[in-house]
PDB file of C-alpha atoms in Angstrom:
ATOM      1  CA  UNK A  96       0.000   0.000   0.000  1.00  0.00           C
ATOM      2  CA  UNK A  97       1.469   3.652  -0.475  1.00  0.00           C
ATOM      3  CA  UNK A  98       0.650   6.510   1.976  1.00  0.00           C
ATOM      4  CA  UNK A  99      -2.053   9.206   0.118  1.00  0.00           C
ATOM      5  CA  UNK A 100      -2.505  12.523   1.612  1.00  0.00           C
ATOM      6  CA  UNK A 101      -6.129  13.601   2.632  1.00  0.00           C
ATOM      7  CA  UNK A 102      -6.789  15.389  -0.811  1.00  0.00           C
ATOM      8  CA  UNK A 103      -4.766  12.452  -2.769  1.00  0.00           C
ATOM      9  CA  UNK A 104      -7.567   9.847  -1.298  1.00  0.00           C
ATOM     10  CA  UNK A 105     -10.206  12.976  -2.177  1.00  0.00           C
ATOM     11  CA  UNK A 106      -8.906  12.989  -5.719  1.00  0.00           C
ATOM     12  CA  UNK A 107      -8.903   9.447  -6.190  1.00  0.00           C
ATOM     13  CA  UNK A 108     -11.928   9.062  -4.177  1.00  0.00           C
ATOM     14  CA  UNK A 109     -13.531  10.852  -7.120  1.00  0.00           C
ATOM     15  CA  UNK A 110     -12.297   9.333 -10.147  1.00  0.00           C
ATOM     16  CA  UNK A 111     -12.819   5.821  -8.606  1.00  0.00           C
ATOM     17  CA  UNK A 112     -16.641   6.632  -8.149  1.00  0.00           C
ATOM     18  CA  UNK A 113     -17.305   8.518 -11.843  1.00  0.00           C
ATOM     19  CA  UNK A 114     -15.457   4.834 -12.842  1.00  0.00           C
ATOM     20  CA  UNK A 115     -17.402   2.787 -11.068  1.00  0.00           C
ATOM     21  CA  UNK A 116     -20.607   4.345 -11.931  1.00  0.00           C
ATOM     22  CA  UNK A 117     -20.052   4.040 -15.672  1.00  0.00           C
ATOM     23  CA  UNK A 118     -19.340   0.310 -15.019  1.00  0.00           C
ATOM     24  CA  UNK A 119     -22.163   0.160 -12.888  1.00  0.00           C
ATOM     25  CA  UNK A 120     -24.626   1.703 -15.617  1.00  0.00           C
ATOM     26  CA  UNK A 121     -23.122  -0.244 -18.146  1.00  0.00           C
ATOM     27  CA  UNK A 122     -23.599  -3.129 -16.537  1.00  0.00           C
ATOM     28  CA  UNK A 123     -27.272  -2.646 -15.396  1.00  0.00           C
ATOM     29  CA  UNK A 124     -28.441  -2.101 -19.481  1.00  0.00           C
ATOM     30  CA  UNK A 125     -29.000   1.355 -18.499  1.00  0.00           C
ATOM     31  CA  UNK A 126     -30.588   3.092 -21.438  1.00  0.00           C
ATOM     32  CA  UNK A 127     -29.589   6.551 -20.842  1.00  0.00           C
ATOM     33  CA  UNK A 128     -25.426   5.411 -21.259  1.00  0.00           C
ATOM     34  CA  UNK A 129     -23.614   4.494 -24.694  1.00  0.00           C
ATOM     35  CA  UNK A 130     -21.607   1.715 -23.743  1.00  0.00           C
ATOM     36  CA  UNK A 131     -18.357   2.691 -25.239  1.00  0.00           C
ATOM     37  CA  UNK A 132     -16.111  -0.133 -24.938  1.00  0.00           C
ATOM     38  CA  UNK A 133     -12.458   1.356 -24.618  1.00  0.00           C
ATOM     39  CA  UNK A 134     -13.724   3.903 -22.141  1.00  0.00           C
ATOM     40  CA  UNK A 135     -15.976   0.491 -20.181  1.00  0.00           C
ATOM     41  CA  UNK A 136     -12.270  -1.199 -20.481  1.00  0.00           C
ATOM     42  CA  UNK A 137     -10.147   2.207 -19.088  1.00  0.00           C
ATOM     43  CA  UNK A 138     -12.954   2.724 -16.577  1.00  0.00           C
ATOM     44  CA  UNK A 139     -12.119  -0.806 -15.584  1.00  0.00           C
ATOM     45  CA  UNK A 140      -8.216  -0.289 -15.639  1.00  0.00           C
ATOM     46  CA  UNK A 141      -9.001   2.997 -13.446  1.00  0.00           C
ATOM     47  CA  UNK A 142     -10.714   1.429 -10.749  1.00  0.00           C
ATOM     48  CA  UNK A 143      -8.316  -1.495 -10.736  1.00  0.00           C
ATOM     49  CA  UNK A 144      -4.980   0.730 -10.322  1.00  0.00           C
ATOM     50  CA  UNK A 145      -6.901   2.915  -7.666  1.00  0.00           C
ATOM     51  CA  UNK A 146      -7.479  -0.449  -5.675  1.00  0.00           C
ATOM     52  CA  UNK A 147      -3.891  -1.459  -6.268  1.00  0.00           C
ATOM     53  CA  UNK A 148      -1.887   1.402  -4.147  1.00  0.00           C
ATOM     54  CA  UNK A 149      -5.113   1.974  -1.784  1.00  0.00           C
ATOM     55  CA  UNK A 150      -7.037  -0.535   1.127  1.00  0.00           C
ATOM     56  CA  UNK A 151     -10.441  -0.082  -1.086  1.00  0.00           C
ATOM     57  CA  UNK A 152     -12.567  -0.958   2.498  1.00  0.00           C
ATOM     58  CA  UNK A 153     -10.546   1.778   4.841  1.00  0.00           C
ATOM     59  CA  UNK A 154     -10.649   4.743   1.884  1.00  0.00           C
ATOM     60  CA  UNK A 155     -13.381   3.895  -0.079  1.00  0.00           C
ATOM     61  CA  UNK A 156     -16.027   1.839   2.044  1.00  0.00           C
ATOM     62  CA  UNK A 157     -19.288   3.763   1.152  1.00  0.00           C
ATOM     63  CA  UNK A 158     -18.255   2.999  -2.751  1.00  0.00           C
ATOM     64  CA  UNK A 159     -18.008  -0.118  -1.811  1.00  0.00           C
ATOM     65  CA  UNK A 160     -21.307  -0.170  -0.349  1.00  0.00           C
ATOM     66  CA  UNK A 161     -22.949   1.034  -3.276  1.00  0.00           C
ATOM     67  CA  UNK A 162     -20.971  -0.127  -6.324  1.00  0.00           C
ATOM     68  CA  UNK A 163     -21.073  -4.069  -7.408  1.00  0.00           C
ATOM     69  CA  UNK A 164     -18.261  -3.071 -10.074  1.00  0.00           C
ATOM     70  CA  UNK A 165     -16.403  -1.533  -7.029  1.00  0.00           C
ATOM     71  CA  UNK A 166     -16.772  -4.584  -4.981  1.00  0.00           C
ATOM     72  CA  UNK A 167     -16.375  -6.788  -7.446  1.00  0.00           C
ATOM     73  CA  UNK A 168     -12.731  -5.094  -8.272  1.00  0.00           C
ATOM     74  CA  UNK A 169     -11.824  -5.170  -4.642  1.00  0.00           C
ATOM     75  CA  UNK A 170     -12.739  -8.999  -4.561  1.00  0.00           C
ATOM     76  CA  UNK A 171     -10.768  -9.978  -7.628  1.00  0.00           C
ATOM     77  CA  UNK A 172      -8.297  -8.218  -6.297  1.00  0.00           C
ATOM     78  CA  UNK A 173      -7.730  -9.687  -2.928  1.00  0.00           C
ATOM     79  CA  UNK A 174      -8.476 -13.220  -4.209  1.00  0.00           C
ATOM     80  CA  UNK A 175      -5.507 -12.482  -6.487  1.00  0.00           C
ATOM     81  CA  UNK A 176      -3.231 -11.476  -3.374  1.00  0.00           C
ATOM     82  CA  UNK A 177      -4.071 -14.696  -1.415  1.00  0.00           C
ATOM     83  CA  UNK A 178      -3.538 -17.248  -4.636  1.00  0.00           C
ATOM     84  CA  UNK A 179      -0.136 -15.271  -5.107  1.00  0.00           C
ATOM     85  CA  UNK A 180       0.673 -15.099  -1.396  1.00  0.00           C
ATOM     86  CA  UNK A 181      -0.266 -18.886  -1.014  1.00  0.00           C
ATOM     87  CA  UNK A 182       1.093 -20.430  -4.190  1.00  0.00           C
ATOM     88  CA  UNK A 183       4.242 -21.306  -3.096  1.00  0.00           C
ATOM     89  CA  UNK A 184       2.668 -23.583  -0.215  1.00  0.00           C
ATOM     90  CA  UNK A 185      -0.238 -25.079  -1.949  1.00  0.00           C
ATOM     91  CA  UNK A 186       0.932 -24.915  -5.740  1.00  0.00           C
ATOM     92  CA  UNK A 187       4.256 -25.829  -5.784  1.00  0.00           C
ATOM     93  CA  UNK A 188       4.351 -26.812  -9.187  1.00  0.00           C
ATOM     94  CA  UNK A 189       2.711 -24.162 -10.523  1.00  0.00           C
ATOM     95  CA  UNK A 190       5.205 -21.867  -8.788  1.00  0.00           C
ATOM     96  CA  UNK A 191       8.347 -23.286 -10.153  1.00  0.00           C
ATOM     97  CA  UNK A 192       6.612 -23.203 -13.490  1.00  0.00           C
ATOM     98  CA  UNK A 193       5.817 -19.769 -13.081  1.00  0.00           C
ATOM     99  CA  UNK A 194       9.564 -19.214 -11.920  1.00  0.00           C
ATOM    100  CA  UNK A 195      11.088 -20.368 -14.739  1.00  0.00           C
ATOM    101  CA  UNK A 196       9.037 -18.886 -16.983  1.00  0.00           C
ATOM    102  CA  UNK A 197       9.710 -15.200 -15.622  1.00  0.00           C
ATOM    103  CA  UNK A 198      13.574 -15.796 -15.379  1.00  0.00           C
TER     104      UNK A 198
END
């Protein structure tokens, strides 16, 4: 996690919501939004980077509360973390694969 000032968590506060309520509309059929597919996919990359440096339940809990997209990137996200904190110990194999490939 990185340290955000006040206004940093503001800022991204922000442009995690206007993110996560395009996916959100998007993803309800609502009529009143042109789905737009490489701003659906930035929106998408947005919210997932913004998760990445930040804890998405300390900074950002009411979006959470009101955004399936949002929860649904905060979910992906820490299933990700445990499979990659835990794959040495349960998935041996697959981490020595994954070792060689990267070297």
């Amino acid at each position: 996690m990185t340290y955000c000032s006040q206004l940093d968590l503001e800022s991204l506060a922000a442009t995690a919501s206007r993110a996560a309520a395009y996916l959100d509309d998007c993803d309800a059929g609502a009529c009143n939004v042109r789905l737009d597919a490489d701003y659906y996919r930035a929106c998408s990359h947005v919210l997932v980077q913004i998760f990445k440096v930040c804890d998405a339940g300390r900074d950002f809990p009411i979006l959470l509360e009101h955004s399936p997209a949002a929860r649904e990137v905060d979910e992906a996200l820490r299933m990700g973390r445990r499979i990659e904190w835990n794959r040495p110990a349960f998935y041996p194999e697959l981490h020595a694969l994954i070792a060689r490939s990267a070297a």
